mmCIF file as gemmi writes it, N, C-alpha and C atoms, coordinates in Angstrom:
data_model
loop_
_atom_site.group_PDB
_atom_site.id
_atom_site.type_symbol
_atom_site.label_atom_id
_atom_site.label_alt_id
_atom_site.label_comp_id
_atom_site.label_asym_id
_atom_site.label_entity_id
_atom_site.label_seq_id
_atom_site.pdbx_PDB_ins_code
_atom_site.Cartn_x
_atom_site.Cartn_y
_atom_site.Cartn_z
_atom_site.occupancy
_atom_site.B_iso_or_equiv
_atom_site.pdbx_formal_charge
_atom_site.auth_seq_id
_atom_site.auth_asym_id
_atom_site.pdbx_PDB_model_num
ATOM 1 N N . MET Axp A 1 ? 0.921 -1.013 0.105 1 0 ? 1 A 1
ATOM 2 C CA . MET Axp A 1 ? 0.133 -0.254 -0.037 1 0 ? 1 A 1
ATOM 3 C C . MET Axp A 1 ? 0.892 1.059 0.417 1 0 ? 1 A 1
ATOM 4 N N . GLN Axp A 2 ? 0.289 2.593 -0.661 1 0 ? 2 A 1
ATOM 5 C CA . GLN Axp A 2 ? 1.31 3.475 -1.117 1 0 ? 2 A 1
ATOM 6 C C . GLN Axp A 2 ? 0.943 4.248 -0.006 1 0 ? 2 A 1
ATOM 7 N N . THR Axp A 3 ? 2.224 5.253 0.525 1 0 ? 3 A 1
ATOM 8 C CA . THR Axp A 3 ? 1.771 5.88 1.387 1 0 ? 3 A 1
ATOM 9 C C . THR Axp A 3 ? 1.508 6.892 1.256 1 0 ? 3 A 1
ATOM 10 N N . LEU Axp A 4 ? 0.617 8.28 1.79 1 0 ? 4 A 1
ATOM 11 C CA . LEU Axp A 4 ? -0.16 9.516 1.4 1 0 ? 4 A 1
ATOM 12 C C . LEU Axp A 4 ? 1.387 10.603 0.689 1 0 ? 4 A 1
ATOM 13 N N . GLU Axp A 5 ? 2.143 10.556 1.173 1 0 ? 5 A 1
ATOM 14 C CA . GLU Axp A 5 ? 3.584 10.978 0.815 1 0 ? 5 A 1
ATOM 15 C C . GLU Axp A 5 ? 3.711 10.508 -0.722 1 0 ? 5 A 1
ATOM 16 N N . GLN Axp A 6 ? 3.602 9.729 -0.674 1 0 ? 6 A 1
ATOM 17 C CA . GLN Axp A 6 ? 4.274 9.217 -1.981 1 0 ? 6 A 1
ATOM 18 C C . GLN Axp A 6 ? 2.615 9.199 -3.367 1 0 ? 6 A 1
ATOM 19 N N . ARG Axp A 7 ? 1.772 9.024 -2.753 1 0 ? 7 A 1
ATOM 20 C CA . ARG Axp A 7 ? 0.06 9.386 -3.406 1 0 ? 7 A 1
ATOM 21 C C . ARG Axp A 7 ? 0.393 10.774 -4.19 1 0 ? 7 A 1
ATOM 22 N N . VAL Axp A 8 ? 0.891 11.471 -3.129 1 0 ? 8 A 1
ATOM 23 C CA . VAL Axp A 8 ? 0.601 13.376 -3.546 1 0 ? 8 A 1
ATOM 24 C C . VAL Axp A 8 ? 1.892 12.938 -4.527 1 0 ? 8 A 1
ATOM 25 N N . GLU Axp A 9 ? 3.017 12.604 -4.402 1 0 ? 9 A 1
ATOM 26 C CA . GLU Axp A 9 ? 3.847 12.701 -5.39 1 0 ? 9 A 1
ATOM 27 C C . GLU Axp A 9 ? 3.37 12.266 -6.747 1 0 ? 9 A 1
ATOM 28 N N . SER Axp A 10 ? 3.061 11.203 -6.401 1 0 ? 10 A 1
ATOM 29 C CA . SER Axp A 10 ? 2.462 10.756 -8.043 1 0 ? 10 A 1
ATOM 30 C C . SER Axp A 10 ? 1.264 11.404 -8.738 1 0 ? 10 A 1
ATOM 31 N N . LEU Axp A 11 ? 0.362 12.214 -8.148 1 0 ? 11 A 1
ATOM 32 C CA . LEU Axp A 11 ? -0.612 13.219 -8.206 1 0 ? 11 A 1
ATOM 33 C C . LEU Axp A 11 ? 0.303 14.101 -8.949 1 0 ? 11 A 1
ATOM 34 N N . GLU Axp A 12 ? 1.136 14.679 -8.079 1 0 ? 12 A 1
ATOM 35 C CA . GLU Axp A 12 ? 1.837 16.27 -8.683 1 0 ? 12 A 1
ATOM 36 C C . GLU Axp A 12 ? 2.572 15.469 -9.88 1 0 ? 12 A 1
ATOM 37 N N . ARG Axp A 13 ? 3.041 14.842 -10.473 1 0 ? 13 A 1
ATOM 38 C CA . ARG Axp A 13 ? 3.802 14.455 -11.301 1 0 ? 13 A 1
ATOM 39 C C . ARG Axp A 13 ? 2.732 14.37 -12.31 1 0 ? 13 A 1
ATOM 40 N N . SER Axp A 14 ? 1.528 13.667 -12.535 1 0 ? 14 A 1
ATOM 41 C CA . SER Axp A 14 ? 0.377 13.844 -13.142 1 0 ? 14 A 1
ATOM 42 C C . SER Axp A 14 ? -0.311 14.768 -13.724 1 0 ? 14 A 1
ATOM 43 N N . ASN Axp A 15 ? -0.207 15.658 -12.345 1 0 ? 15 A 1
ATOM 44 C CA . ASN Axp A 15 ? -0.448 16.568 -12.521 1 0 ? 15 A 1
ATOM 45 C C . ASN Axp A 15 ? 0.164 17.741 -13.735 1 0 ? 15 A 1
ATOM 46 N N . ARG Axp A 16 ? 1.93 17.531 -13.27 1 0 ? 16 A 1
ATOM 47 C CA . ARG Axp A 16 ? 2.531 18.227 -13.987 1 0 ? 16 A 1
ATOM 48 C C . ARG Axp A 16 ? 3.019 18.088 -15.423 1 0 ? 16 A 1
ATOM 49 N N . ARG Axp A 17 ? 2.256 16.718 -16.417 1 0 ? 17 A 1
ATOM 50 C CA . ARG Axp A 17 ? 2.707 16.175 -17.374 1 0 ? 17 A 1
ATOM 51 C C . ARG Axp A 17 ? 1.051 16.516 -18.419 1 0 ? 17 A 1
ATOM 52 N N . TRP Axp A 18 ? 0.157 16.638 -17.456 1 0 ? 18 A 1
ATOM 53 C CA . TRP Axp A 18 ? -1.261 17.543 -17.983 1 0 ? 18 A 1
ATOM 54 C C . TRP Axp A 18 ? -1.309 18.942 -18.158 1 0 ? 18 A 1
ATOM 55 N N . ARG Axp A 19 ? -0.296 19.644 -17.227 1 0 ? 19 A 1
ATOM 56 C CA . ARG Axp A 19 ? -0.073 21.459 -17.743 1 0 ? 19 A 1
ATOM 57 C C . ARG Axp A 19 ? 0.734 21.371 -18.764 1 0 ? 19 A 1
ATOM 58 N N . CYS Axp A 20 ? 1.94 20.195 -19.047 1 0 ? 20 A 1
ATOM 59 C CA . CYS Axp A 20 ? 2.208 20.341 -19.861 1 0 ? 20 A 1
ATOM 60 C C . CYS Axp A 20 ? 2.137 20.259 -21.245 1 0 ? 20 A 1
ATOM 61 N N . GLY Axp A 21 ? 1.107 19.208 -21.292 1 0 ? 21 A 1
ATOM 62 C CA . GLY Axp A 21 ? 0.442 18.795 -22.295 1 0 ? 21 A 1
ATOM 63 C C . GLY Axp A 21 ? -0.523 19.666 -22.685 1 0 ? 21 A 1
ATOM 64 N N . ALA Axp A 22 ? -1.523 20.008 -22.032 1 0 ? 22 A 1
ATOM 65 C CA . ALA Axp A 22 ? -2.249 21.265 -22.346 1 0 ? 22 A 1
ATOM 66 C C . ALA Axp A 22 ? -1.97 22.671 -22.591 1 0 ? 22 A 1
ATOM 67 N N . VAL Axp A 23 ? -0.418 22.849 -22.295 1 0 ? 23 A 1
ATOM 68 C CA . VAL Axp A 23 ? 0.538 23.794 -22.631 1 0 ? 23 A 1
ATOM 69 C C . VAL Axp A 23 ? 0.908 24.059 -24.287 1 0 ? 23 A 1
ATOM 70 N N . LEU Axp A 24 ? 0.973 22.592 -24.453 1 0 ? 24 A 1
ATOM 71 C CA . LEU Axp A 24 ? 1.784 22.553 -25.656 1 0 ? 24 A 1
ATOM 72 C C . LEU Axp A 24 ? 0.666 22.044 -26.865 1 0 ? 24 A 1
ATOM 73 N N . ALA Axp A 25 ? -0.574 21.933 -26.397 1 0 ? 25 A 1
ATOM 74 C CA . ALA Axp A 25 ? -1.641 21.856 -27.341 1 0 ? 25 A 1
ATOM 75 C C . ALA Axp A 25 ? -2.388 22.85 -27.267 1 0 ? 25 A 1
ATOM 76 N N . VAL Axp A 26 ? -2.62 23.863 -26.781 1 0 ? 26 A 1
ATOM 77 C CA . VAL Axp A 26 ? -2.697 25.338 -26.932 1 0 ? 26 A 1
ATOM 78 C C . VAL Axp A 26 ? -1.552 26.233 -27.583 1 0 ? 26 A 1
ATOM 79 N N . LEU Axp A 27 ? -0.118 25.896 -27.894 1 0 ? 27 A 1
ATOM 80 C CA . LEU Axp A 27 ? 0.445 26.515 -28.364 1 0 ? 27 A 1
ATOM 81 C C . LEU Axp A 27 ? 0.833 25.958 -30.01 1 0 ? 27 A 1
ATOM 82 N N . THR Axp A 28 ? 0.546 24.783 -29.953 1 0 ? 28 A 1
ATOM 83 C CA . THR Axp A 28 ? -0.361 23.968 -31.526 1 0 ? 28 A 1
ATOM 84 C C . THR Axp A 28 ? -1.191 24.435 -31.65 1 0 ? 28 A 1
ATOM 85 N N . ALA Axp A 29 ? -2.678 24.914 -31.442 1 0 ? 29 A 1
ATOM 86 C CA . ALA Axp A 29 ? -3.761 25.553 -31.927 1 0 ? 29 A 1
ATOM 87 C C . ALA Axp A 29 ? -3.285 26.752 -32.203 1 0 ? 29 A 1
ATOM 88 N N . ALA Axp A 30 ? -2.312 27.305 -31.761 1 0 ? 30 A 1
ATOM 89 C CA . ALA Axp A 30 ? -2.389 29.313 -31.702 1 0 ? 30 A 1
ATOM 90 C C . ALA Axp A 30 ? -1.347 28.902 -33.216 1 0 ? 30 A 1
ATOM 91 N N . CYS Axp A 31 ? -0.661 27.754 -33.31 1 0 ? 31 A 1
ATOM 92 C CA . CYS Axp A 31 ? 0.515 27.991 -34.771 1 0 ? 31 A 1
ATOM 93 C C . CYS Axp A 31 ? -0.214 27.337 -35.505 1 0 ? 31 A 1
ATOM 94 N N . VAL Axp A 32 ? -1.343 26.316 -35.619 1 0 ? 32 A 1
ATOM 95 C CA . VAL Axp A 32 ? -1.771 26.145 -36.963 1 0 ? 32 A 1
ATOM 96 C C . VAL Axp A 32 ? -3.133 26.863 -37.36 1 0 ? 32 A 1
ATOM 97 N N . ALA Axp A 33 ? -3.512 27.709 -36.34 1 0 ? 33 A 1
ATOM 98 C CA . ALA Axp A 33 ? -4.532 29.169 -36.473 1 0 ? 33 A 1
ATOM 99 C C . ALA Axp A 33 ? -3.744 30.067 -36.917 1 0 ? 33 A 1
ATOM 100 N N . ALA Axp A 34 ? -2.935 30.837 -36.715 1 0 ? 34 A 1
ATOM 101 C CA . ALA Axp A 34 ? -1.625 31.742 -37.256 1 0 ? 34 A 1
ATOM 102 C C . ALA Axp A 34 ? -1.146 30.679 -38.873 1 0 ? 34 A 1
ATOM 103 N N . ALA Axp A 35 ? -1.358 29.972 -39.253 1 0 ? 35 A 1
ATOM 104 C CA . ALA Axp A 35 ? -0.731 29.368 -40.141 1 0 ? 35 A 1
ATOM 105 C C . ALA Axp A 35 ? -1.866 29.239 -41.047 1 0 ? 35 A 1
ATOM 106 N N . LYS Axp A 36 ? -2.76 29.344 -41.129 1 0 ? 36 A 1
ATOM 107 C CA . LYS Axp A 36 ? -4.534 28.997 -41.979 1 0 ? 36 A 1
ATOM 108 C C . LYS Axp A 36 ? -4.496 30.231 -42.712 1 0 ? 36 A 1
ATOM 109 N N . PRO Axp A 37 ? -3.906 29.426 -43.796 1 0 ? 37 A 1
ATOM 110 C CA . PRO Axp A 37 ? -4.205 30.325 -44.843 1 0 ? 37 A 1
ATOM 111 C C . PRO Axp A 37 ? -5.421 31.249 -45.526 1 0 ? 37 A 1
ATOM 112 N N . GLY Axp A 38 ? -5.523 32.269 -45.462 1 0 ? 38 A 1
ATOM 113 C CA . GLY Axp A 38 ? -6.838 33.041 -45.306 1 0 ? 38 A 1
ATOM 114 C C . GLY Axp A 38 ? -6.735 33.91 -46.695 1 0 ? 38 A 1
ATOM 115 N N . ASN Axp A 39 ? -7.65 35.177 -46.769 1 0 ? 39 A 1
ATOM 116 C CA . ASN Axp A 39 ? -7.649 35.914 -48.011 1 0 ? 39 A 1
ATOM 117 C C . ASN Axp A 39 ? -7.354 37.458 -47.403 1 0 ? 39 A 1
ATOM 118 N N . THR Axp A 40 ? -6.146 37.374 -46.753 1 0 ? 40 A 1
ATOM 119 C CA . THR Axp A 40 ? -5.724 38.333 -45.902 1 0 ? 40 A 1
ATOM 120 C C . THR Axp A 40 ? -5.256 39.637 -47.21 1 0 ? 40 A 1
ATOM 121 N N . ILE Axp A 41 ? -5.567 40.928 -47.256 1 0 ? 41 A 1
ATOM 122 C CA . ILE Axp A 41 ? -5.924 41.211 -47.881 1 0 ? 41 A 1
ATOM 123 C C . ILE Axp A 41 ? -5.239 42.959 -47.552 1 0 ? 41 A 1
ATOM 124 N N . THR Axp A 42 ? -3.737 43.583 -47.562 1 0 ? 42 A 1
ATOM 125 C CA . THR Axp A 42 ? -3.358 44.252 -46.729 1 0 ? 42 A 1
ATOM 126 C C . THR Axp A 42 ? -3.462 46.084 -47.994 1 0 ? 42 A 1
ATOM 127 N N . ASP Axp A 43 ? -3.642 46.68 -46.791 1 0 ? 43 A 1
ATOM 128 C CA . ASP Axp A 43 ? -3.879 48.204 -47.729 1 0 ? 43 A 1
ATOM 129 C C . ASP Axp A 43 ? -2.942 49.079 -48.548 1 0 ? 43 A 1
ATOM 130 N N . LEU Axp A 44 ? -1.362 48.292 -47.515 1 0 ? 44 A 1
ATOM 131 C CA . LEU Axp A 44 ? -0.286 48.933 -48.323 1 0 ? 44 A 1
ATOM 132 C C . LEU Axp A 44 ? 0.892 48.252 -48.023 1 0 ? 44 A 1
ATOM 133 N N . THR Axp A 45 ? 1.752 47.833 -48.646 1 0 ? 45 A 1
ATOM 134 C CA . THR Axp A 45 ? 2.77 47.081 -48.161 1 0 ? 45 A 1
ATOM 135 C C . THR Axp A 45 ? 3.873 47.771 -49.038 1 0 ? 45 A 1
ATOM 136 N N . ARG Axp A 46 ? 5.39 48.223 -47.999 1 0 ? 46 A 1
ATOM 137 C CA . ARG Axp A 46 ? 6.56 49.11 -48.219 1 0 ? 46 A 1
ATOM 138 C C . ARG Axp A 46 ? 7.408 48.049 -48.269 1 0 ? 46 A 1
ATOM 139 N N . SER Axp A 47 ? 8.383 48.355 -49.723 1 0 ? 47 A 1
ATOM 140 C CA . SER Axp A 47 ? 9.361 47.446 -49.559 1 0 ? 47 A 1
ATOM 141 C C . SER Axp A 47 ? 10.594 48.186 -50.229 1 0 ? 47 A 1
ATOM 142 N N . ARG Axp A 48 ? 11.112 48.139 -50.351 1 0 ? 48 A 1
ATOM 143 C CA . ARG Axp A 48 ? 12.606 48.493 -50.92 1 0 ? 48 A 1
ATOM 144 C C . ARG Axp A 48 ? 13.296 47.991 -51.931 1 0 ? 48 A 1
ATOM 145 N N . ARG Axp A 49 ? 12.881 46.526 -51.687 1 0 ? 49 A 1
ATOM 146 C CA . ARG Axp A 49 ? 13.34 45.544 -53.192 1 0 ? 49 A 1
ATOM 147 C C . ARG Axp A 49 ? 12.503 44.607 -52.864 1 0 ? 49 A 1
ATOM 148 N N . LEU Axp A 50 ? 11.562 44.237 -54.333 1 0 ? 50 A 1
ATOM 149 C CA . LEU Axp A 50 ? 11.447 42.684 -53.885 1 0 ? 50 A 1
ATOM 150 C C . LEU Axp A 50 ? 11.446 41.988 -55.597 1 0 ? 50 A 1
ATOM 151 N N . GLU Axp A 51 ? 11.934 40.637 -54.68 1 0 ? 51 A 1
ATOM 152 C CA . GLU Axp A 51 ? 12.457 39.723 -55.84 1 0 ? 51 A 1
ATOM 153 C C . GLU Axp A 51 ? 11.866 37.882 -55.417 1 0 ? 51 A 1
ATOM 154 N N . VAL Axp A 52 ? 10.828 37.883 -56.736 1 0 ? 52 A 1
ATOM 155 C CA . VAL Axp A 52 ? 10.386 36.585 -56.605 1 0 ? 52 A 1
ATOM 156 C C . VAL Axp A 52 ? 10.992 35.898 -57.672 1 0 ? 52 A 1
ATOM 157 N N . LEU Axp A 53 ? 11.112 34.425 -56.474 1 0 ? 53 A 1
ATOM 158 C CA . LEU Axp A 53 ? 12.234 33.116 -56.564 1 0 ? 53 A 1
ATOM 159 C C . LEU Axp A 53 ? 11.481 32.213 -57.544 1 0 ? 53 A 1
ATOM 160 N N . ASN Axp A 54 ? 11.929 31.298 -58.13 1 0 ? 54 A 1
ATOM 161 C CA . ASN Axp A 54 ? 11.132 30.155 -58.926 1 0 ? 54 A 1
ATOM 162 C C . ASN Axp A 54 ? 10.882 29.403 -57.822 1 0 ? 54 A 1
ATOM 163 N N . ASN Axp A 55 ? 11.16 28.027 -58.09 1 0 ? 55 A 1
ATOM 164 C CA . ASN Axp A 55 ? 10.983 26.564 -57.395 1 0 ? 55 A 1
ATOM 165 C C . ASN Axp A 55 ? 12.58 26.277 -56.735 1 0 ? 55 A 1
ATOM 166 N N . ASP Axp A 56 ? 13.631 26.963 -57.669 1 0 ? 56 A 1
ATOM 167 C CA . ASP Axp A 56 ? 14.909 26.628 -57.048 1 0 ? 56 A 1
ATOM 168 C C . ASP Axp A 56 ? 15.404 27.491 -56.632 1 0 ? 56 A 1
ATOM 169 N N . GLY Axp A 57 ? 14.812 28.385 -56.164 1 0 ? 57 A 1
ATOM 170 C CA . GLY Axp A 57 ? 15.56 29.578 -55.29 1 0 ? 57 A 1
ATOM 171 C C . GLY Axp A 57 ? 16.035 30.476 -56.117 1 0 ? 57 A 1
ATOM 172 N N . ALA Axp A 58 ? 16.136 30.593 -57.686 1 0 ? 58 A 1
ATOM 173 C CA . ALA Axp A 58 ? 16.658 31.623 -58.635 1 0 ? 58 A 1
ATOM 174 C C . ALA Axp A 58 ? 15.868 32.848 -58.927 1 0 ? 58 A 1
ATOM 175 N N . ILE Axp A 59 ? 16.536 33.757 -59.109 1 0 ? 59 A 1
ATOM 176 C CA . ILE Axp A 59 ? 15.843 35.237 -58.922 1 0 ? 59 A 1
ATOM 177 C C . ILE Axp A 59 ? 15.274 35.069 -60.335 1 0 ? 59 A 1
ATOM 178 N N . VAL Axp A 60 ? 13.77 35.313 -60.849 1 0 ? 60 A 1
ATOM 179 C CA . VAL Axp A 60 ? 13.449 35.828 -61.909 1 0 ? 60 A 1
ATOM 180 C C . VAL Axp A 60 ? 12.714 36.644 -61.91 1 0 ? 60 A 1
ATOM 181 N N . ALA Axp A 61 ? 12.645 37.996 -61.091 1 0 ? 61 A 1
ATOM 182 C CA . ALA Axp A 61 ? 11.874 38.824 -61.467 1 0 ? 61 A 1
ATOM 183 C C . ALA Axp A 61 ? 12.478 39.869 -60.148 1 0 ? 61 A 1
ATOM 184 N N . VAL Axp A 62 ? 12.695 41.118 -60.27 1 0 ? 62 A 1
ATOM 185 C CA . VAL Axp A 62 ? 13.473 42.07 -59.795 1 0 ? 62 A 1
ATOM 186 C C . VAL Axp A 62 ? 12.955 43.177 -59.652 1 0 ? 62 A 1
ATOM 187 N N . VAL Axp A 63 ? 12.477 44.254 -58.699 1 0 ? 63 A 1
ATOM 188 C CA . VAL Axp A 63 ? 11.262 45.326 -58.622 1 0 ? 63 A 1
ATOM 189 C C . VAL Axp A 63 ? 11.984 46.097 -57.272 1 0 ? 63 A 1
ATOM 190 N N . GLY Axp A 64 ? 12.816 47.675 -57.671 1 0 ? 64 A 1
ATOM 191 C CA . GLY Axp A 64 ? 13.339 47.948 -56.959 1 0 ? 64 A 1
ATOM 192 C C . GLY Axp A 64 ? 13.7 49.086 -57.563 1 0 ? 64 A 1
ATOM 193 N N . PRO Axp A 65 ? 14.78 50.158 -56.54 1 0 ? 65 A 1
ATOM 194 C CA . PRO Axp A 65 ? 15.926 51.597 -57.265 1 0 ? 65 A 1
ATOM 195 C C . PRO Axp A 65 ? 16.603 50.826 -57.886 1 0 ? 65 A 1
ATOM 196 N N . ASN Axp A 66 ? 17.137 51.563 -59.499 1 0 ? 66 A 1
ATOM 197 C CA . ASN Axp A 66 ? 17.891 51.353 -60.014 1 0 ? 66 A 1
ATOM 198 C C . ASN Axp A 66 ? 18.905 52.182 -59.403 1 0 ? 66 A 1
ATOM 199 N N . GLU Axp A 67 ? 20.278 52.507 -60.011 1 0 ? 67 A 1
ATOM 200 C CA . GLU Axp A 67 ? 21.725 53.146 -59.128 1 0 ? 67 A 1
ATOM 201 C C . GLU Axp A 67 ? 21.378 54.58 -59.391 1 0 ? 67 A 1
ATOM 202 N N . ASP Axp A 68 ? 20.407 54.587 -60.249 1 0 ? 68 A 1
ATOM 203 C CA . ASP Axp A 68 ? 20.173 56.033 -59.594 1 0 ? 68 A 1
ATOM 204 C C . ASP Axp A 68 ? 19.078 57.069 -58.91 1 0 ? 68 A 1
ATOM 205 N N . GLY Axp A 69 ? 18.406 55.586 -58.525 1 0 ? 69 A 1
ATOM 206 C CA . GLY Axp A 69 ? 17.353 56.005 -57.309 1 0 ? 69 A 1
ATOM 207 C C . GLY Axp A 69 ? 16.12 55.454 -57.972 1 0 ? 69 A 1
ATOM 208 N N . CYS Axp A 70 ? 16.468 55.387 -59.491 1 0 ? 70 A 1
ATOM 209 C CA . CYS Axp A 70 ? 14.924 55.149 -59.939 1 0 ? 70 A 1
ATOM 210 C C . CYS Axp A 70 ? 14.172 54.464 -60.029 1 0 ? 70 A 1
ATOM 211 N N . GLY Axp A 71 ? 13.04 54.3 -60.506 1 0 ? 71 A 1
ATOM 212 C CA . GLY Axp A 71 ? 12.415 52.535 -60.373 1 0 ? 71 A 1
ATOM 213 C C . GLY Axp A 71 ? 12.83 51.643 -61.461 1 0 ? 71 A 1
ATOM 214 N N . ASP Axp A 72 ? 12.692 50.506 -61.084 1 0 ? 72 A 1
ATOM 215 C CA . ASP Axp A 72 ? 13.443 49.726 -62.079 1 0 ? 72 A 1
ATOM 216 C C . ASP Axp A 72 ? 12.954 48.26 -62.175 1 0 ? 72 A 1
ATOM 217 N N . PHE Axp A 73 ? 12.67 47.47 -62.84 1 0 ? 73 A 1
ATOM 218 C CA . PHE Axp A 73 ? 11.573 45.992 -63.231 1 0 ? 73 A 1
ATOM 219 C C . PHE Axp A 73 ? 12.405 45.402 -64.28 1 0 ? 73 A 1
ATOM 220 N N . ARG Axp A 74 ? 12.811 43.89 -63.666 1 0 ? 74 A 1
ATOM 221 C CA . ARG Axp A 74 ? 14.006 43.264 -64.125 1 0 ? 74 A 1
ATOM 222 C C . ARG Axp A 74 ? 13.286 41.759 -64.117 1 0 ? 74 A 1
ATOM 223 N N . LEU Axp A 75 ? 13.07 40.913 -65.155 1 0 ? 75 A 1
ATOM 224 C CA . LEU Axp A 75 ? 12.476 39.409 -65.405 1 0 ? 75 A 1
ATOM 225 C C . LEU Axp A 75 ? 14.061 38.733 -66.262 1 0 ? 75 A 1
ATOM 226 N N . PHE Axp A 76 ? 14.165 38.128 -65.594 1 0 ? 76 A 1
ATOM 227 C CA . PHE Axp A 76 ? 15.494 37.09 -65.75 1 0 ? 76 A 1
ATOM 228 C C . PHE Axp A 76 ? 14.855 35.456 -66.016 1 0 ? 76 A 1
ATOM 229 N N . ASP Axp A 77 ? 15.565 34.989 -66.492 1 0 ? 77 A 1
ATOM 230 C CA . ASP Axp A 77 ? 15.173 33.236 -67.37 1 0 ? 77 A 1
ATOM 231 C C . ASP Axp A 77 ? 15.984 32.412 -65.693 1 0 ? 77 A 1
ATOM 232 N N . ALA Axp A 78 ? 15.587 30.954 -66.166 1 0 ? 78 A 1
ATOM 233 C CA . ALA Axp A 78 ? 16.072 30.533 -65.543 1 0 ? 78 A 1
ATOM 234 C C . ALA Axp A 78 ? 17.174 30.436 -64.763 1 0 ? 78 A 1
ATOM 235 N N . GLN Axp A 79 ? 18.128 30.593 -65.619 1 0 ? 79 A 1
ATOM 236 C CA . GLN Axp A 79 ? 20.452 30.888 -65.724 1 0 ? 79 A 1
ATOM 237 C C . GLN Axp A 79 ? 20.323 31.961 -65.005 1 0 ? 79 A 1
ATOM 238 N N . GLY Axp A 80 ? 19.538 32.31 -64.941 1 0 ? 80 A 1
ATOM 239 C CA . GLY Axp A 80 ? 19.918 34.087 -64.198 1 0 ? 80 A 1
ATOM 240 C C . GLY Axp A 80 ? 19.717 34.909 -65.435 1 0 ? 80 A 1
ATOM 241 N N . LYS Axp A 81 ? 20.202 34.788 -66.583 1 0 ? 81 A 1
ATOM 242 C CA . LYS Axp A 81 ? 20.457 35.789 -67.422 1 0 ? 81 A 1
ATOM 243 C C . LYS Axp A 81 ? 19.368 36.83 -67.432 1 0 ? 81 A 1
ATOM 244 N N . GLN Axp A 82 ? 19.708 37.951 -67.294 1 0 ? 82 A 1
ATOM 245 C CA . GLN Axp A 82 ? 18.544 39.506 -67.643 1 0 ? 82 A 1
ATOM 246 C C . GLN Axp A 82 ? 17.567 39.027 -68.823 1 0 ? 82 A 1
ATOM 247 N N . GLY Axp A 83 ? 16.715 39.322 -69.067 1 0 ? 83 A 1
ATOM 248 C CA . GLY Axp A 83 ? 15.737 38.95 -70.405 1 0 ? 83 A 1
ATOM 249 C C . GLY Axp A 83 ? 14.735 40.368 -70.647 1 0 ? 83 A 1
ATOM 250 N N . VAL Axp A 84 ? 14.132 40.845 -69.954 1 0 ? 84 A 1
ATOM 251 C CA . VAL Axp A 84 ? 13.675 42.003 -69.898 1 0 ? 84 A 1
ATOM 252 C C . VAL Axp A 84 ? 14.225 43.562 -68.523 1 0 ? 84 A 1
ATOM 253 N N . LEU Axp A 85 ? 14.037 44.498 -68.879 1 0 ? 85 A 1
ATOM 254 C CA . LEU Axp A 85 ? 14.659 45.452 -67.826 1 0 ? 85 A 1
ATOM 255 C C . LEU Axp A 85 ? 13.344 46.752 -68.71 1 0 ? 85 A 1
ATOM 256 N N . LEU Axp A 86 ? 12.438 46.85 -67.58 1 0 ? 86 A 1
ATOM 257 C CA . LEU Axp A 86 ? 11.49 48.404 -67.536 1 0 ? 86 A 1
ATOM 258 C C . LEU Axp A 86 ? 12.526 48.963 -66.909 1 0 ? 86 A 1
ATOM 259 N N . ALA Axp A 87 ? 12.637 50.448 -66.904 1 0 ? 87 A 1
ATOM 260 C CA . ALA Axp A 87 ? 13.654 51.178 -65.416 1 0 ? 87 A 1
ATOM 261 C C . ALA Axp A 87 ? 13.228 52.93 -66.594 1 0 ? 87 A 1
ATOM 262 N N . ALA Axp A 88 ? 13.154 53.741 -65.367 1 0 ? 88 A 1
ATOM 263 C CA . ALA Axp A 88 ? 12.536 54.978 -65.364 1 0 ? 88 A 1
ATOM 264 C C . ALA Axp A 88 ? 13.957 55.311 -65.149 1 0 ? 88 A 1
ATOM 265 N N . ALA Axp A 89 ? 14.349 56.471 -65.875 1 0 ? 89 A 1
ATOM 266 C CA . ALA Axp A 89 ? 15.66 56.712 -65.853 1 0 ? 89 A 1
ATOM 267 C C . ALA Axp A 89 ? 15.539 57.927 -65.548 1 0 ? 89 A 1
ATOM 268 N N . SER Axp A 90 ? 16.12 58.882 -65.053 1 0 ? 90 A 1
ATOM 269 C CA . SER Axp A 90 ? 15.874 60.255 -64.468 1 0 ? 90 A 1
ATOM 270 C C . SER Axp A 90 ? 16.143 61.097 -65.654 1 0 ? 90 A 1
ATOM 271 N N . ASP Axp A 91 ? 16.757 60.816 -66.581 1 0 ? 91 A 1
ATOM 272 C CA . ASP Axp A 91 ? 16.416 61.611 -68.542 1 0 ? 91 A 1
ATOM 273 C C . ASP Axp A 91 ? 15.612 61.079 -69.164 1 0 ? 91 A 1
ATOM 274 N N . THR Axp A 92 ? 15.153 59.706 -68.983 1 0 ? 92 A 1
ATOM 275 C CA . THR Axp A 92 ? 14.372 59.088 -69.913 1 0 ? 92 A 1
ATOM 276 C C . THR Axp A 92 ? 13.725 57.565 -69.881 1 0 ? 92 A 1
ATOM 277 N N . PRO Axp A 93 ? 12.376 57.313 -69.66 1 0 ? 93 A 1
ATOM 278 C CA . PRO Axp A 93 ? 12.446 56.117 -69.525 1 0 ? 93 A 1
ATOM 279 C C . PRO Axp A 93 ? 12.957 54.984 -70.059 1 0 ? 93 A 1
ATOM 280 N N . ALA Axp A 94 ? 13.012 54.021 -70.095 1 0 ? 94 A 1
ATOM 281 C CA . ALA Axp A 94 ? 13.756 52.925 -70.974 1 0 ? 94 A 1
ATOM 282 C C . ALA Axp A 94 ? 13.061 51.391 -71.087 1 0 ? 94 A 1
ATOM 283 N N . LEU Axp A 95 ? 13.354 50.734 -72.119 1 0 ? 95 A 1
ATOM 284 C CA . LEU Axp A 95 ? 12.394 49.606 -72.246 1 0 ? 95 A 1
ATOM 285 C C . LEU Axp A 95 ? 13.928 48.746 -73.052 1 0 ? 95 A 1
ATOM 286 N N . CYS Axp A 96 ? 14.139 47.84 -72.469 1 0 ? 96 A 1
ATOM 287 C CA . CYS Axp A 96 ? 14.933 46.988 -73.353 1 0 ? 96 A 1
ATOM 288 C C . CYS Axp A 96 ? 14.783 45.414 -72.679 1 0 ? 96 A 1
């Protein structure tokens, strides 16, 4: 037969396991809820540069400022070779 002290220790261990399990369950639920895809549309997104990658991680499009600080839009092929350049230069726009 277990002593009262052994029974209390056993209950305390069990209680700790249940609390840990409950905390993990709540954290898991929060992560799943946060990762749930939705139709979130923002009114404004600001960035200095945007790069679009293909499935292999190669850059296929870049939008950002050029060396003159003007707008620049570039498209690249899968090997990284630039195919299209649309730029607003300080003196004249360019399409290459």
